[in-house]
Amino acid sequence: MTRPADWIICEHCDSVYLRTLLAKGESAHCIRCSALLERGRRFNIEQLLALTVAAAILFVFANVFPVIHISLQGLSNEATLWQSVEALAQGRITMIALVAGIAIILAPLLQILLLGWVLGHAYAGQIAPGFKLCMRSLEHLRPWSMLEVCLLGILVSIVKLAGMLHVSPGMGLWAMAMLTVLILLIAGKDIRRLWDDLEVTSR
Amino acid sequence: MNTPPYARELGLCLCHTCGYACSLDAHKCPRCESVVHARKTNSLARTWALLLAGLIFYIPANLLPVMFTNMLGSGSENTIMSGVIEFWKGGSWDIALLIFIASIAVPCVKFAVLGTLLITCQRRSRWAMRERAKLYRFVELIGYWSMLDVLVVALVAALVQFRTLSSIEPRIGILFFGLVVVLTMLAAMSFDPRLIWDAEVNDVR
Ligand SMILES: [Zn+2]
Ligand SMILES: [Zn+2]
């Protein structure tokens, strides 16, 4: 008999397939609409946890250190991510600061914390308390985490200001660049495998 | 090549949050406890509403200044398009192109593609279903890159703060522009790409 976990349904066209085990680097695509169905696992839980810890450290660096330095006629200035968000929080446009704050600080932070929580327990073979809530939150956070856009934004800002004053990248930028890669690796849809790995039972 | 069955024909329904195959009459996913629907609720109406709201905000986003620059005493206000033109004239055509794509081309492509998808789905058209499905995934993929301009304004405004000497401040246009990005992202999320394929099955609505 096939269990529900053996079915795989294409989220783009509703086609049903029987799940096959994929090796690392392999991927399954839908015959009908050619969307990606599933990818072979790139990392085991231990590796994912290690990458999450690394991401947490990089997140601190990216936020504590300024991302860009500038100087003009002997005066100099620098900006961190938080200061950039704050710069938008002026009078009538404060709401956009909220959006930017979620996109580049809050969403990535929550992703790292939640991943650390569920993966830390999964590493010990346990289902984390609040596992279902954490996994649902990770799904809802994903589209709003925009570190890669922020990274490009920093590069564009550097070029934009380079014409007017002296600009140099800060420590935070390098941390940010590495963090972006890590988040892409750990926070994707692949994390859904934990449902199967931990055999979270239905009621 | 055999086409696979539809979930609905097997009495199944996908949980969008965890990927579990729920039974069609379930209201909550038995595994992750999120609400499940065979199709996203009121998908077409919601997508239309969000898309039109985004389109309306897109007008002030382009007409109003997004940034005020005061460089050594001479002040000027920039709209998104004038920012692009400035880069172009300044010789950095690559950055001009990048901002043009992120701020102008991407939102316009989103409006056009989502509009086309909505109209064809309402007509239950069977035209180019595979291509339309790909188009939807493309829009989902590129959507959030429009946030680029908002973040650039934020960074630049945080950096250039030398009192009377030089300063850069954000202006109201950037709020509208940010709202356009959020609204079009929400519109793309509320559209259900499975509606494209429902045209193949006759008895569903
Ligand atoms: Zn499909
Ligand atoms: Zn579920």
mmCIF file with all atom_site columns, N, CA, C and O in Angstrom, chain B residues 59-79:
data_model
loop_
_atom_site.group_PDB
_atom_site.id
_atom_site.type_symbol
_atom_site.label_atom_id
_atom_site.label_alt_id
_atom_site.label_comp_id
_atom_site.label_asym_id
_atom_site.label_entity_id
_atom_site.label_seq_id
_atom_site.pdbx_PDB_ins_code
_atom_site.Cartn_x
_atom_site.Cartn_y
_atom_site.Cartn_z
_atom_site.occupancy
_atom_site.B_iso_or_equiv
_atom_site.pdbx_formal_charge
_atom_site.auth_seq_id
_atom_site.auth_comp_id
_atom_site.auth_asym_id
_atom_site.auth_atom_id
_atom_site.pdbx_PDB_model_num
ATOM 1  N N  . ILE B 1 59 ? 2.132  54.496 -10.753 1.00 0.00 ? 59 ILE B N  1
ATOM 2  C CA . ILE B 1 59 ? 2.136  55.830 -11.362 1.00 0.00 ? 59 ILE B CA 1
ATOM 3  C C  . ILE B 1 59 ? 2.858  56.845 -10.461 1.00 0.00 ? 59 ILE B C  1
ATOM 4  O O  . ILE B 1 59 ? 3.855  57.440 -10.881 1.00 0.00 ? 59 ILE B O  1
ATOM 5  N N  . PRO B 1 60 ? 2.422  57.045 -9.190  1.00 0.00 ? 60 PRO B N  1
ATOM 6  C CA . PRO B 1 60 ? 3.193  57.973 -8.334  1.00 0.00 ? 60 PRO B CA 1
ATOM 7  C C  . PRO B 1 60 ? 4.623  57.501 -8.091  1.00 0.00 ? 60 PRO B C  1
ATOM 8  O O  . PRO B 1 60 ? 5.520  58.333 -7.922  1.00 0.00 ? 60 PRO B O  1
ATOM 9  N N  . ALA B 1 61 ? 4.838  56.185 -8.109  1.00 0.00 ? 61 ALA B N  1
ATOM 10 C CA . ALA B 1 61 ? 6.199  55.675 -7.874  1.00 0.00 ? 61 ALA B CA 1
ATOM 11 C C  . ALA B 1 61 ? 7.159  56.184 -8.947  1.00 0.00 ? 61 ALA B C  1
ATOM 12 O O  . ALA B 1 61 ? 8.332  56.400 -8.683  1.00 0.00 ? 61 ALA B O  1
ATOM 13 N N  . ASN B 1 62 ? 6.642  56.383 -10.172 1.00 0.00 ? 62 ASN B N  1
ATOM 14 C CA . ASN B 1 62 ? 7.498  56.842 -11.248 1.00 0.00 ? 62 ASN B CA 1
ATOM 15 C C  . ASN B 1 62 ? 7.528  58.355 -11.390 1.00 0.00 ? 62 ASN B C  1
ATOM 16 O O  . ASN B 1 62 ? 8.503  58.925 -11.856 1.00 0.00 ? 62 ASN B O  1
ATOM 17 N N  . LEU B 1 63 ? 6.423  59.014 -10.991 1.00 0.00 ? 63 LEU B N  1
ATOM 18 C CA . LEU B 1 63 ? 6.343  60.454 -11.181 1.00 0.00 ? 63 LEU B CA 1
ATOM 19 C C  . LEU B 1 63 ? 6.979  61.228 -10.033 1.00 0.00 ? 63 LEU B C  1
ATOM 20 O O  . LEU B 1 63 ? 7.573  62.278 -10.239 1.00 0.00 ? 63 LEU B O  1
ATOM 21 N N  . LEU B 1 64 ? 6.836  60.707 -8.801  1.00 0.00 ? 64 LEU B N  1
ATOM 22 C CA . LEU B 1 64 ? 7.350  61.436 -7.643  1.00 0.00 ? 64 LEU B CA 1
ATOM 23 C C  . LEU B 1 64 ? 8.834  61.145 -7.440  1.00 0.00 ? 64 LEU B C  1
ATOM 24 O O  . LEU B 1 64 ? 9.317  60.072 -7.792  1.00 0.00 ? 64 LEU B O  1
ATOM 25 N N  . PRO B 1 65 ? 9.558  62.112 -6.862  1.00 0.00 ? 65 PRO B N  1
ATOM 26 C CA . PRO B 1 65 ? 10.990 61.879 -6.620  1.00 0.00 ? 65 PRO B CA 1
ATOM 27 C C  . PRO B 1 65 ? 11.204 60.794 -5.564  1.00 0.00 ? 65 PRO B C  1
ATOM 28 O O  . PRO B 1 65 ? 10.419 60.680 -4.623  1.00 0.00 ? 65 PRO B O  1
ATOM 29 N N  . VAL B 1 66 ? 12.251 59.996 -5.762  1.00 0.00 ? 66 VAL B N  1
ATOM 30 C CA . VAL B 1 66 ? 12.565 58.950 -4.788  1.00 0.00 ? 66 VAL B CA 1
ATOM 31 C C  . VAL B 1 66 ? 13.702 59.385 -3.870  1.00 0.00 ? 66 VAL B C  1
ATOM 32 O O  . VAL B 1 66 ? 13.924 58.801 -2.824  1.00 0.00 ? 66 VAL B O  1
ATOM 33 N N  . MET B 1 67 ? 14.434 60.444 -4.293  1.00 0.00 ? 67 MET B N  1
ATOM 34 C CA . MET B 1 67 ? 15.637 60.791 -3.566  1.00 0.00 ? 67 MET B CA 1
ATOM 35 C C  . MET B 1 67 ? 15.942 62.279 -3.741  1.00 0.00 ? 67 MET B C  1
ATOM 36 O O  . MET B 1 67 ? 15.742 62.841 -4.809  1.00 0.00 ? 67 MET B O  1
ATOM 37 N N  . PHE B 1 68 ? 16.421 62.902 -2.662  1.00 0.00 ? 68 PHE B N  1
ATOM 38 C CA . PHE B 1 68 ? 16.856 64.292 -2.750  1.00 0.00 ? 68 PHE B CA 1
ATOM 39 C C  . PHE B 1 68 ? 18.357 64.328 -2.500  1.00 0.00 ? 68 PHE B C  1
ATOM 40 O O  . PHE B 1 68 ? 18.833 63.837 -1.486  1.00 0.00 ? 68 PHE B O  1
ATOM 41 N N  . THR B 1 69 ? 19.110 64.864 -3.448  1.00 0.00 ? 69 THR B N  1
ATOM 42 C CA . THR B 1 69 ? 20.562 64.908 -3.300  1.00 0.00 ? 69 THR B CA 1
ATOM 43 C C  . THR B 1 69 ? 21.035 66.346 -3.147  1.00 0.00 ? 69 THR B C  1
ATOM 44 O O  . THR B 1 69 ? 20.714 67.202 -3.964  1.00 0.00 ? 69 THR B O  1
ATOM 45 N N  . ASN B 1 70 ? 21.793 66.599 -2.092  1.00 0.00 ? 70 ASN B N  1
ATOM 46 C CA . ASN B 1 70 ? 22.411 67.904 -1.914  1.00 0.00 ? 70 ASN B CA 1
ATOM 47 C C  . ASN B 1 70 ? 23.910 67.694 -1.916  1.00 0.00 ? 70 ASN B C  1
ATOM 48 O O  . ASN B 1 70 ? 24.480 67.177 -0.974  1.00 0.00 ? 70 ASN B O  1
ATOM 49 N N  . MET B 1 71 ? 24.543 68.068 -3.045  1.00 0.00 ? 71 MET B N  1
ATOM 50 C CA . MET B 1 71 ? 25.986 67.877 -3.152  1.00 0.00 ? 71 MET B CA 1
ATOM 51 C C  . MET B 1 71 ? 26.683 69.226 -3.139  1.00 0.00 ? 71 MET B C  1
ATOM 52 O O  . MET B 1 71 ? 26.546 70.010 -4.084  1.00 0.00 ? 71 MET B O  1
ATOM 53 N N  . LEU B 1 72 ? 27.392 69.538 -2.073  1.00 0.00 ? 72 LEU B N  1
ATOM 54 C CA . LEU B 1 72 ? 28.142 70.779 -1.956  1.00 0.00 ? 72 LEU B CA 1
ATOM 55 C C  . LEU B 1 72 ? 27.294 71.989 -2.324  1.00 0.00 ? 72 LEU B C  1
ATOM 56 O O  . LEU B 1 72 ? 27.691 72.836 -3.115  1.00 0.00 ? 72 LEU B O  1
ATOM 57 N N  . GLY B 1 73 ? 26.109 72.026 -1.755  1.00 0.00 ? 73 GLY B N  1
ATOM 58 C CA . GLY B 1 73 ? 25.281 73.209 -1.922  1.00 0.00 ? 73 GLY B CA 1
ATOM 59 C C  . GLY B 1 73 ? 24.237 73.156 -3.027  1.00 0.00 ? 73 GLY B C  1
ATOM 60 O O  . GLY B 1 73 ? 23.257 73.878 -2.983  1.00 0.00 ? 73 GLY B O  1
ATOM 61 N N  . SER B 1 74 ? 24.435 72.308 -4.043  1.00 0.00 ? 74 SER B N  1
ATOM 62 C CA . SER B 1 74 ? 23.441 72.272 -5.113  1.00 0.00 ? 74 SER B CA 1
ATOM 63 C C  . SER B 1 74 ? 22.518 71.063 -4.928  1.00 0.00 ? 74 SER B C  1
ATOM 64 O O  . SER B 1 74 ? 22.973 69.924 -4.946  1.00 0.00 ? 74 SER B O  1
ATOM 65 N N  . GLY B 1 75 ? 21.245 71.337 -4.728  1.00 0.00 ? 75 GLY B N  1
ATOM 66 C CA . GLY B 1 75 ? 20.290 70.264 -4.447  1.00 0.00 ? 75 GLY B CA 1
ATOM 67 C C  . GLY B 1 75 ? 19.530 69.848 -5.684  1.00 0.00 ? 75 GLY B C  1
ATOM 68 O O  . GLY B 1 75 ? 19.276 70.649 -6.582  1.00 0.00 ? 75 GLY B O  1
ATOM 69 N N  . SER B 1 76 ? 19.173 68.549 -5.771  1.00 0.00 ? 76 SER B N  1
ATOM 70 C CA . SER B 1 76 ? 18.341 68.094 -6.884  1.00 0.00 ? 76 SER B CA 1
ATOM 71 C C  . SER B 1 76 ? 17.527 66.886 -6.462  1.00 0.00 ? 76 SER B C  1
ATOM 72 O O  . SER B 1 76 ? 17.945 66.109 -5.603  1.00 0.00 ? 76 SER B O  1
ATOM 73 N N  . GLU B 1 77 ? 16.352 66.754 -7.053  1.00 0.00 ? 77 GLU B N  1
ATOM 74 C CA . GLU B 1 77 ? 15.508 65.603 -6.757  1.00 0.00 ? 77 GLU B CA 1
ATOM 75 C C  . GLU B 1 77 ? 15.556 64.637 -7.928  1.00 0.00 ? 77 GLU B C  1
ATOM 76 O O  . GLU B 1 77 ? 15.576 65.041 -9.082  1.00 0.00 ? 77 GLU B O  1
ATOM 77 N N  . ASN B 1 78 ? 15.580 63.342 -7.595  1.00 0.00 ? 78 ASN B N  1
ATOM 78 C CA . ASN B 1 78 ? 15.660 62.316 -8.631  1.00 0.00 ? 78 ASN B CA 1
ATOM 79 C C  . ASN B 1 78 ? 14.436 61.419 -8.623  1.00 0.00 ? 78 ASN B C  1
ATOM 80 O O  . ASN B 1 78 ? 14.013 60.966 -7.577  1.00 0.00 ? 78 ASN B O  1
ATOM 81 N N  . THR B 1 79 ? 13.891 61.167 -9.810  1.00 0.00 ? 79 THR B N  1
ATOM 82 C CA . THR B 1 79 ? 12.903 60.093 -9.905  1.00 0.00 ? 79 THR B CA 1
ATOM 83 C C  . THR B 1 79 ? 13.674 58.843 -10.313 1.00 0.00 ? 79 THR B C  1
ATOM 84 O O  . THR B 1 79 ? 14.880 58.907 -10.565 1.00 0.00 ? 79 THR B O  1
#
